Amino acid sequence: MATIEDVAKLAGLSRTTVSRVINNHPYVSEAKKQLVIEAMKQLGYVPNSSARSLRNQKTEMIAVIIPRVMNPFFGQLVESLEIAASEYHYQLIVCQTLYSAKKELDYLNLLKTKQVDGVILTTLLNDWKQIEPFLDYGPIVLCNEYDQKANIPMVHIDQEYGGYVATTHLIDQGHMRIAYCCGNIKSNVTKAREKGFRKAHFEHGLQIDSKLVFQNVFTFEDGKKVLQKLTALDNRPTAIFTGSDEVAAGVISEAKKLGIDVPTQLAVVGYDNQAITELLDPMITTVHQPVKEMAHKAMNVMMNQIKYKNYKTKEVYQLPLSLIIRNSTCLKSPERLN
């Protein structure tokens, strides 16, 4: 394997000059650069990026901490973050917690041990007081999740409005008994959506039946189980607002199996506007989140944090969302699910 000394010998230059070319030192003539580049090509020499990173005190790596890789929303968010990172010549490390608070702290140690230049948190499983000390080692950006106590940049969506607009749509369609599914109950995203759900009920003078509220619902299978529980009730709902398109798809799949018509017997609203919403029959009414825009903004903020090293400054960027109405919601007087 060729070494930097071999490159210097072939190019007829000193090791120091070759090193300067590799590290883009400004005071090297174009002629010498070309000699080094040609020698590297002939020898098949590849610079040691780890050694360069140590000298530059940069890894050119960003860690993104997510709860589930299989969740379509987080899958799209990771893809968008990776594309944004590559525009800055950075690479992305994906860290899956499976909703483990311990794993979240373990992954944050990547920042402490200088294995990454920054961390993007898409969920927040620990109290902010446990997260804050890691800012002594590098930047942390919240993307999707947020915490008012955190003194760092946050890029997120108005989740309360998302819960409100989705629920209001169902009420406007004539639904008065609406089931609700939410994800991680400790998440501020989840809390905000439920606040919007409750606000819509309050404004229309409707009561919420606690039997129709389901917590820690995440997957396609969870959606199927929720519908099974709903069908066991004497006074069943005519609509359901789920916390994700994945859950909504599970509800619709089980409804077909049980002979329940969507939307005339049960209206279904998802969240995220993932590809699956247009693949099912009926297509799913859902809340659209601008995932690509959110990812690019978060990465832009992260690069500024790395550049200016101002890790403990609170910045809040809130992006708009919208309701996409499709065939899974009832557009006429709802029939009771029997």
mmCIF file of C-alpha atoms in Angstrom:
data_model
loop_
_atom_site.group_PDB
_atom_site.id
_atom_site.type_symbol
_atom_site.label_atom_id
_atom_site.label_comp_id
_atom_site.label_asym_id
_atom_site.label_seq_id
_atom_site.Cartn_x
_atom_site.Cartn_y
_atom_site.Cartn_z
ATOM 1 C CA MET A 1 0.000 0.000 0.000
ATOM 2 C CA ALA A 2 1.360 3.393 -1.022
ATOM 3 C CA THR A 3 2.349 5.926 1.657
ATOM 4 C CA ILE A 4 2.680 9.690 1.683
ATOM 5 C CA GLU A 5 6.463 9.196 1.447
ATOM 6 C CA ASP A 6 5.981 7.219 -1.795
ATOM 7 C CA VAL A 7 3.889 10.070 -3.218
ATOM 8 C CA ALA A 8 6.547 12.623 -2.245
ATOM 9 C CA LYS A 9 9.314 10.529 -3.862
ATOM 10 C CA LEU A 10 7.414 10.039 -7.132
ATOM 11 C CA ALA A 11 6.401 13.703 -7.306
ATOM 12 C CA GLY A 12 9.944 14.836 -6.494
ATOM 13 C CA LEU A 13 8.682 16.964 -3.616
ATOM 14 C CA SER A 14 9.015 16.999 0.151
ATOM 15 C CA ARG A 15 6.617 15.141 2.440
ATOM 16 C CA THR A 16 5.557 18.501 3.889
ATOM 17 C CA THR A 17 4.549 19.824 0.458
ATOM 18 C CA VAL A 18 2.500 16.679 -0.269
ATOM 19 C CA SER A 19 0.788 17.040 3.125
ATOM 20 C CA ARG A 20 -0.061 20.662 2.355
ATOM 21 C CA VAL A 21 -1.643 19.683 -0.958
ATOM 22 C CA ILE A 22 -3.736 16.939 0.696
ATOM 23 C CA ASN A 23 -4.952 19.361 3.375
ATOM 24 C CA ASN A 24 -5.675 22.183 0.895
ATOM 25 C CA HIS A 25 -3.008 24.488 2.269
ATOM 26 C CA PRO A 26 -3.279 27.867 0.476
ATOM 27 C CA TYR A 27 0.438 28.465 -0.164
ATOM 28 C CA VAL A 28 1.202 25.723 -2.680
ATOM 29 C CA SER A 29 1.725 26.427 -6.386
ATOM 30 C CA GLU A 30 -0.653 24.939 -8.942
ATOM 31 C CA ALA A 31 2.233 23.123 -10.625
ATOM 32 C CA LYS A 32 3.165 21.308 -7.393
ATOM 33 C CA LYS A 33 -0.497 20.447 -6.757
ATOM 34 C CA GLN A 34 -0.706 18.777 -10.143
ATOM 35 C CA LEU A 35 2.504 16.809 -9.511
ATOM 36 C CA VAL A 36 1.084 15.504 -6.220
ATOM 37 C CA ILE A 37 -2.319 14.681 -7.729
ATOM 38 C CA GLU A 38 -0.705 12.784 -10.614
ATOM 39 C CA ALA A 39 1.563 10.855 -8.246
ATOM 40 C CA MET A 40 -1.410 9.917 -6.048
ATOM 41 C CA LYS A 41 -3.299 8.638 -9.101
ATOM 42 C CA GLN A 42 -0.369 6.521 -10.300
ATOM 43 C CA LEU A 43 0.169 4.986 -6.863
ATOM 44 C CA GLY A 44 -3.511 4.631 -5.993
ATOM 45 C CA TYR A 45 -2.872 6.588 -2.810
ATOM 46 C CA VAL A 46 -5.924 7.609 -0.746
ATOM 47 C CA PRO A 47 -5.396 10.164 2.067
ATOM 48 C CA ASN A 48 -6.159 8.979 5.585
ATOM 49 C CA SER A 49 -9.395 10.829 6.346
ATOM 50 C CA SER A 50 -9.264 9.887 10.038
ATOM 51 C CA ALA A 51 -5.851 11.496 10.461
ATOM 52 C CA ARG A 52 -7.019 14.597 8.610
ATOM 53 C CA SER A 53 -10.083 14.779 10.826
ATOM 54 C CA LEU A 54 -7.933 14.697 13.934
ATOM 55 C CA ARG A 55 -5.785 17.538 12.612
ATOM 56 C CA ASN A 56 -8.839 19.566 11.646
ATOM 57 C CA GLN A 57 -10.691 18.562 14.840
ATOM 58 C CA LYS A 58 -13.639 17.561 12.650
ATOM 59 C CA THR A 59 -15.117 14.189 11.788
ATOM 60 C CA GLU A 60 -17.455 15.494 9.078
ATOM 61 C CA MET A 61 -20.078 13.181 10.596
ATOM 62 C CA ILE A 62 -23.481 14.055 12.070
ATOM 63 C CA ALA A 63 -25.484 11.642 14.249
ATOM 64 C CA VAL A 64 -29.271 11.646 13.917
ATOM 65 C CA ILE A 65 -31.118 9.932 16.753
ATOM 66 C CA ILE A 66 -34.510 8.464 15.808
ATOM 67 C CA PRO A 67 -36.912 6.101 17.617
ATOM 68 C CA ARG A 68 -37.716 3.640 14.783
ATOM 69 C CA VAL A 69 -36.068 3.176 11.408
ATOM 70 C CA MET A 70 -39.163 1.343 10.129
ATOM 71 C CA ASN A 71 -41.488 4.279 10.805
ATOM 72 C CA PRO A 72 -42.101 5.841 7.347
ATOM 73 C CA PHE A 73 -42.002 9.381 8.756
ATOM 74 C CA PHE A 74 -38.558 8.926 10.321
ATOM 75 C CA GLY A 75 -37.367 7.039 7.257
ATOM 76 C CA GLN A 76 -38.229 10.021 5.064
ATOM 77 C CA LEU A 77 -36.727 12.429 7.599
ATOM 78 C CA VAL A 78 -33.432 10.493 7.670
ATOM 79 C CA GLU A 79 -33.296 10.382 3.868
ATOM 80 C CA SER A 80 -33.877 14.143 3.672
ATOM 81 C CA LEU A 81 -31.250 14.799 6.348
ATOM 82 C CA GLU A 82 -28.726 12.625 4.497
ATOM 83 C CA ILE A 83 -29.308 14.545 1.268
ATOM 84 C CA ALA A 84 -28.922 17.847 3.124
ATOM 85 C CA ALA A 85 -25.752 16.635 4.882
ATOM 86 C CA SER A 86 -24.144 15.554 1.610
ATOM 87 C CA GLU A 87 -24.566 19.096 0.286
ATOM 88 C CA TYR A 88 -22.109 20.134 3.010
ATOM 89 C CA HIS A 89 -19.856 17.099 2.322
ATOM 90 C CA TYR A 90 -20.930 15.524 5.620
ATOM 91 C CA GLN A 91 -22.038 11.976 6.340
ATOM 92 C CA LEU A 92 -24.946 10.876 8.521
ATOM 93 C CA ILE A 93 -24.879 8.221 11.258
ATOM 94 C CA VAL A 94 -28.355 6.851 12.029
ATOM 95 C CA CYS A 95 -28.935 5.887 15.686
ATOM 96 C CA GLN A 96 -32.127 3.995 16.574
ATOM 97 C CA THR A 97 -33.329 4.135 20.195
ATOM 98 C CA LEU A 98 -36.516 2.051 19.992
ATOM 99 C CA TYR A 99 -37.813 4.571 22.545
ATOM 100 C CA SER A 100 -35.086 3.721 25.077
ATOM 101 C CA ALA A 101 -34.005 6.732 27.153
ATOM 102 C CA LYS A 102 -30.744 4.938 28.011
ATOM 103 C CA LYS A 103 -29.913 4.404 24.344
ATOM 104 C CA GLU A 104 -30.494 8.095 23.695
ATOM 105 C CA LEU A 105 -27.861 9.019 26.280
ATOM 106 C CA ASP A 106 -25.511 6.335 24.958
ATOM 107 C CA TYR A 107 -25.713 7.814 21.461
ATOM 108 C CA LEU A 108 -25.144 11.326 22.791
ATOM 109 C CA ASN A 109 -21.786 10.053 24.041
ATOM 110 C CA LEU A 110 -20.711 10.033 20.391
ATOM 111 C CA LEU A 111 -20.554 13.805 20.760
ATOM 112 C CA LYS A 112 -18.669 13.589 24.040
ATOM 113 C CA THR A 113 -16.068 11.224 22.589
ATOM 114 C CA LYS A 114 -15.646 13.409 19.468
ATOM 115 C CA GLN A 115 -16.848 10.683 17.098
ATOM 116 C CA VAL A 116 -19.321 13.116 15.503
ATOM 117 C CA ASP A 117 -19.369 16.894 15.036
ATOM 118 C CA GLY A 118 -23.003 17.283 16.069
ATOM 119 C CA VAL A 119 -26.228 15.479 17.009
ATOM 120 C CA ILE A 120 -29.739 15.927 15.628
ATOM 121 C CA LEU A 121 -32.439 14.711 18.024
ATOM 122 C CA THR A 122 -35.793 13.840 16.437
ATOM 123 C CA THR A 123 -37.325 12.709 19.721
ATOM 124 C CA LEU A 124 -36.548 13.574 23.324
ATOM 125 C CA LEU A 125 -36.753 10.660 25.756
ATOM 126 C CA ASN A 126 -34.779 12.155 28.652
ATOM 127 C CA ASP A 127 -35.357 15.295 30.693
ATOM 128 C CA TRP A 128 -33.560 18.305 29.268
ATOM 129 C CA LYS A 129 -31.329 18.517 32.357
ATOM 130 C CA GLN A 130 -29.802 15.176 31.353
ATOM 131 C CA ILE A 131 -29.210 16.315 27.773
ATOM 132 C CA GLU A 132 -27.808 19.796 28.438
ATOM 133 C CA PRO A 133 -24.330 18.757 29.726
ATOM 134 C CA PHE A 134 -23.517 17.270 26.296
ATOM 135 C CA LEU A 135 -23.493 20.804 24.860
ATOM 136 C CA ASP A 136 -20.038 21.195 26.400
ATOM 137 C CA TYR A 137 -18.766 18.859 23.658
ATOM 138 C CA GLY A 138 -20.629 20.054 20.562
ATOM 139 C CA PRO A 139 -23.917 21.224 19.016
ATOM 140 C CA ILE A 140 -27.311 19.566 19.419
ATOM 141 C CA VAL A 141 -30.297 20.473 17.238
ATOM 142 C CA LEU A 142 -33.875 19.363 17.877
ATOM 143 C CA CYS A 143 -35.676 18.439 14.653
ATOM 144 C CA ASN A 144 -39.378 17.476 14.868
ATOM 145 C CA GLU A 145 -39.248 17.301 18.675
ATOM 146 C CA TYR A 146 -39.020 20.418 20.834
ATOM 147 C CA ASP A 147 -38.728 21.457 24.478
ATOM 148 C CA GLN A 148 -39.343 24.967 25.753
ATOM 149 C CA LYS A 149 -36.676 24.458 28.436
ATOM 150 C CA ALA A 150 -33.979 23.696 25.857
ATOM 151 C CA ASN A 151 -31.530 26.492 24.998
ATOM 152 C CA ILE A 152 -30.655 25.125 21.548
ATOM 153 C CA PRO A 153 -32.030 25.433 17.992
ATOM 154 C CA MET A 154 -35.373 23.718 17.365
ATOM 155 C CA VAL A 155 -36.950 23.054 13.979
ATOM 156 C CA HIS A 156 -40.475 21.715 14.244
ATOM 157 C CA ILE A 157 -44.097 21.824 13.109
ATOM 158 C CA ASP A 158 -47.126 23.347 14.867
ATOM 159 C CA GLN A 159 -48.361 20.002 16.159
ATOM 160 C CA GLU A 160 -51.200 21.495 18.200
ATOM 161 C CA TYR A 161 -52.650 22.957 15.023
ATOM 162 C CA GLY A 162 -52.197 19.588 13.300
ATOM 163 C CA GLY A 163 -54.277 17.852 15.960
ATOM 164 C CA TYR A 164 -56.824 20.653 15.873
ATOM 165 C CA VAL A 165 -57.314 20.827 12.093
ATOM 166 C CA ALA A 166 -57.598 17.036 11.744
ATOM 167 C CA THR A 167 -60.182 16.760 14.515
ATOM 168 C CA THR A 168 -62.134 19.796 13.319
ATOM 169 C CA HIS A 169 -62.382 18.217 9.862
ATOM 170 C CA LEU A 170 -63.982 15.102 11.363
ATOM 171 C CA ILE A 171 -66.383 17.163 13.470
ATOM 172 C CA ASP A 172 -67.331 19.218 10.405
ATOM 173 C CA GLN A 173 -68.230 15.948 8.673
ATOM 174 C CA GLY A 174 -70.751 15.266 11.438
ATOM 175 C CA HIS A 175 -68.699 12.978 13.680
ATOM 176 C CA MET A 176 -69.366 13.491 17.388
ATOM 177 C CA ARG A 177 -67.704 10.406 18.810
ATOM 178 C CA ILE A 178 -64.065 10.277 17.734
ATOM 179 C CA ALA A 179 -61.330 7.858 18.794
ATOM 180 C CA TYR A 180 -57.761 9.091 19.144
ATOM 181 C CA CYS A 181 -54.376 7.335 18.905
ATOM 182 C CA CYS A 182 -51.112 8.882 20.086
ATOM 183 C CA GLY A 183 -47.477 7.780 20.199
ATOM 184 C CA ASN A 184 -44.915 8.336 22.945
ATOM 185 C CA ILE A 185 -46.880 9.990 25.759
ATOM 186 C CA LYS A 186 -43.758 11.717 27.113
ATOM 187 C CA SER A 187 -43.132 13.510 23.822
ATOM 188 C CA ASN A 188 -44.049 17.182 23.498
ATOM 189 C CA VAL A 189 -45.090 16.426 19.913
ATOM 190 C CA THR A 190 -47.656 13.935 21.230
ATOM 191 C CA LYS A 191 -48.825 16.299 23.965
ATOM 192 C CA ALA A 192 -49.319 19.149 21.492
ATOM 193 C CA ARG A 193 -51.360 17.020 19.080
ATOM 194 C CA GLU A 194 -53.613 15.841 21.892
ATOM 195 C CA LYS A 195 -54.030 19.448 23.017
ATOM 196 C CA GLY A 196 -55.284 20.292 19.524
ATOM 197 C CA PHE A 197 -57.598 17.261 19.577
ATOM 198 C CA ARG A 198 -59.088 18.391 22.869
ATOM 199 C CA LYS A 199 -59.327 22.040 21.780
ATOM 200 C CA ALA A 200 -61.457 21.089 18.762
ATOM 201 C CA HIS A 201 -63.804 19.099 21.000
ATOM 202 C CA PHE A 202 -64.079 21.944 23.509
ATOM 203 C CA GLU A 203 -64.883 24.530 20.835
ATOM 204 C CA HIS A 204 -67.715 22.367 19.531
ATOM 205 C CA GLY A 205 -69.057 21.481 22.971
ATOM 206 C CA LEU A 206 -68.184 17.793 22.634
ATOM 207 C CA GLN A 207 -67.028 15.416 25.362
ATOM 208 C CA ILE A 208 -64.082 13.028 24.979
ATOM 209 C CA ASP A 209 -64.605 9.439 26.085
ATOM 210 C CA SER A 210 -61.413 8.181 27.780
ATOM 211 C CA LYS A 211 -62.184 4.700 26.410
ATOM 212 C CA LEU A 212 -61.527 6.064 22.926
ATOM 213 C CA VAL A 213 -58.034 7.407 23.702
ATOM 214 C CA PHE A 214 -55.166 4.998 22.970
ATOM 215 C CA GLN A 215 -51.577 5.717 24.011
ATOM 216 C CA ASN A 216 -48.224 4.375 22.772
ATOM 217 C CA VAL A 217 -49.633 3.369 19.406
ATOM 218 C CA PHE A 218 -46.907 3.284 16.737
ATOM 219 C CA THR A 219 -47.201 0.519 14.143
ATOM 220 C CA PHE A 220 -49.430 -1.059 11.504
ATOM 221 C CA GLU A 221 -50.147 -3.930 13.921
ATOM 222 C CA ASP A 222 -50.995 -1.440 16.681
ATOM 223 C CA GLY A 223 -53.597 0.093 14.362
ATOM 224 C CA LYS A 224 -55.212 -3.294 13.802
ATOM 225 C CA LYS A 225 -55.342 -3.932 17.552
ATOM 226 C CA VAL A 226 -56.940 -0.544 18.206
ATOM 227 C CA LEU A 227 -59.772 -1.302 15.795
ATOM 228 C CA GLN A 228 -60.305 -4.703 17.411
ATOM 229 C CA LYS A 229 -60.733 -2.943 20.763
ATOM 230 C CA LEU A 230 -63.123 -0.395 19.261
ATOM 231 C CA THR A 231 -65.362 -3.087 17.795
ATOM 232 C CA ALA A 232 -65.690 -4.637 21.259
ATOM 233 C CA LEU A 233 -67.316 -1.455 22.621
ATOM 234 C CA ASP A 234 -71.082 -1.079 22.961
ATOM 235 C CA ASN A 235 -71.010 2.598 21.952
ATOM 236 C CA ARG A 236 -68.546 2.677 19.093
ATOM 237 C CA PRO A 237 -67.019 5.757 17.444
ATOM 238 C CA THR A 238 -67.749 6.814 13.860
ATOM 239 C CA ALA A 239 -64.264 8.267 13.310
ATOM 240 C CA ILE A 240 -60.673 7.871 14.426
ATOM 241 C CA PHE A 241 -57.738 10.276 14.346
ATOM 242 C CA THR A 242 -54.471 8.324 14.390
ATOM 243 C CA GLY A 243 -50.968 9.551 15.181
ATOM 244 C CA SER A 244 -49.463 8.266 11.930
ATOM 245 C CA ASP A 245 -50.300 6.996 8.456
ATOM 246 C CA GLU A 246 -48.823 3.629 9.449
ATOM 247 C CA VAL A 247 -51.384 3.267 12.234
ATOM 248 C CA ALA A 248 -54.176 4.544 9.973
ATOM 249 C CA ALA A 249 -53.256 1.884 7.399
ATOM 250 C CA GLY A 250 -53.490 -0.789 10.092
ATOM 251 C CA VAL A 251 -56.952 0.454 11.092
ATOM 252 C CA ILE A 252 -58.194 0.390 7.473
ATOM 253 C CA SER A 253 -56.697 -3.047 6.828
ATOM 254 C CA GLU A 254 -58.461 -4.512 9.865
ATOM 255 C CA ALA A 255 -61.686 -2.711 8.968
ATOM 256 C CA LYS A 256 -61.746 -4.486 5.589
ATOM 257 C CA LYS A 257 -61.138 -7.816 7.285
ATOM 258 C CA LEU A 258 -64.065 -7.207 9.663
ATOM 259 C CA GLY A 259 -66.408 -5.912 6.956
ATOM 260 C CA ILE A 260 -66.429 -2.313 8.254
ATOM 261 C CA ASP A 261 -66.780 0.240 5.482
ATOM 262 C CA VAL A 262 -64.377 3.175 5.453
ATOM 263 C CA PRO A 263 -65.483 5.957 5.430
ATOM 264 C CA THR A 264 -69.273 5.458 5.785
ATOM 265 C CA GLN A 265 -69.042 3.423 8.988
ATOM 266 C CA LEU A 266 -65.661 4.635 10.198
ATOM 267 C CA ALA A 267 -63.757 7.712 9.006
ATOM 268 C CA VAL A 268 -59.966 7.522 9.375
ATOM 269 C CA VAL A 269 -57.403 10.353 9.499
ATOM 270 C CA GLY A 270 -53.661 9.687 9.404
ATOM 271 C CA TYR A 271 -50.641 11.896 9.995
ATOM 272 C CA ASP A 272 -47.469 12.649 7.950
ATOM 273 C CA ASN A 273 -48.744 12.224 4.352
ATOM 274 C CA GLN A 274 -46.524 9.239 3.579
ATOM 275 C CA ALA A 275 -46.647 7.306 0.287
ATOM 276 C CA ILE A 276 -48.884 4.638 1.817
ATOM 277 C CA THR A 277 -51.745 7.163 2.037
ATOM 278 C CA GLU A 278 -52.238 7.019 -1.744
ATOM 279 C CA LEU A 279 -51.637 3.284 -2.117
ATOM 280 C CA LEU A 280 -54.580 2.085 -0.049
ATOM 281 C CA ASP A 281 -58.243 2.006 -1.033
ATOM 282 C CA PRO A 282 -59.660 4.264 0.218
ATOM 283 C CA MET A 283 -56.805 6.742 0.094
ATOM 284 C CA ILE A 284 -56.090 8.245 3.520
ATOM 285 C CA THR A 285 -56.939 11.757 4.660
ATOM 286 C CA THR A 286 -53.831 12.951 6.470
ATOM 287 C CA VAL A 287 -51.876 15.871 7.907
ATOM 288 C CA HIS A 288 -49.017 16.831 5.629
ATOM 289 C CA GLN A 289 -45.726 17.730 7.308
ATOM 290 C CA PRO A 290 -43.008 19.450 5.204
ATOM 291 C CA VAL A 291 -40.354 16.854 6.072
ATOM 292 C CA LYS A 292 -37.829 17.830 3.390
ATOM 293 C CA GLU A 293 -37.971 21.500 4.344
ATOM 294 C CA MET A 294 -37.643 20.647 8.030
ATOM 295 C CA ALA A 295 -34.606 18.420 7.389
ATOM 296 C CA HIS A 296 -32.804 20.982 5.244
ATOM 297 C CA LYS A 297 -33.445 23.738 7.777
ATOM 298 C CA ALA A 298 -32.180 21.555 10.626
ATOM 299 C CA MET A 299 -28.989 20.685 8.723
ATOM 300 C CA ASN A 300 -28.413 24.328 7.776
ATOM 301 C CA VAL A 301 -28.753 25.308 11.432
ATOM 302 C CA MET A 302 -26.389 22.487 12.440
ATOM 303 C CA MET A 303 -23.705 23.660 10.009
ATOM 304 C CA ASN A 304 -23.951 27.182 11.445
ATOM 305 C CA GLN A 305 -23.576 25.736 14.934
ATOM 306 C CA ILE A 306 -20.435 23.848 13.907
ATOM 307 C CA LYS A 307 -18.998 26.907 12.191
ATOM 308 C CA TYR A 308 -19.666 29.521 14.874
ATOM 309 C CA LYS A 309 -19.554 27.216 17.954
ATOM 310 C CA ASN A 310 -22.503 28.974 19.587
ATOM 311 C CA TYR A 311 -24.018 25.824 21.039
ATOM 312 C CA LYS A 312 -26.222 27.248 23.802
ATOM 313 C CA THR A 313 -28.446 29.676 21.950
ATOM 314 C CA LYS A 314 -32.181 29.104 21.662
ATOM 315 C CA GLU A 315 -33.529 29.419 18.119
ATOM 316 C CA VAL A 316 -37.061 28.327 17.187
ATOM 317 C CA TYR A 317 -38.118 27.625 13.596
ATOM 318 C CA GLN A 318 -41.746 26.527 13.157
ATOM 319 C CA LEU A 319 -42.875 25.317 9.729
ATOM 320 C CA PRO A 320 -46.497 25.176 8.466
ATOM 321 C CA LEU A 321 -48.544 22.037 7.880
ATOM 322 C CA SER A 322 -51.762 21.301 6.003
ATOM 323 C CA LEU A 323 -54.640 18.817 5.906
ATOM 324 C CA ILE A 324 -54.863 16.621 2.807
ATOM 325 C CA ILE A 325 -58.471 15.435 2.429
ATOM 326 C CA ARG A 326 -58.952 12.078 0.690
ATOM 327 C CA ASN A 327 -61.537 9.271 0.633
ATOM 328 C CA SER A 328 -60.986 7.813 4.102
ATOM 329 C CA THR A 329 -63.086 10.515 5.753
ATOM 330 C CA CYS A 330 -66.833 10.592 5.499
ATOM 331 C CA LEU A 331 -68.203 13.391 3.322
ATOM 332 C CA LYS A 332 -71.806 12.852 4.331
ATOM 333 C CA SER A 333 -73.757 12.120 7.510
ATOM 334 C CA PRO A 334 -71.889 9.262 9.216
ATOM 335 C CA GLU A 335 -73.483 5.924 9.886
ATOM 336 C CA ARG A 336 -72.949 4.246 13.228
ATOM 337 C CA LEU A 337 -70.383 1.451 13.238
ATOM 338 C CA ASN A 338 -72.361 -1.697 14.173
#
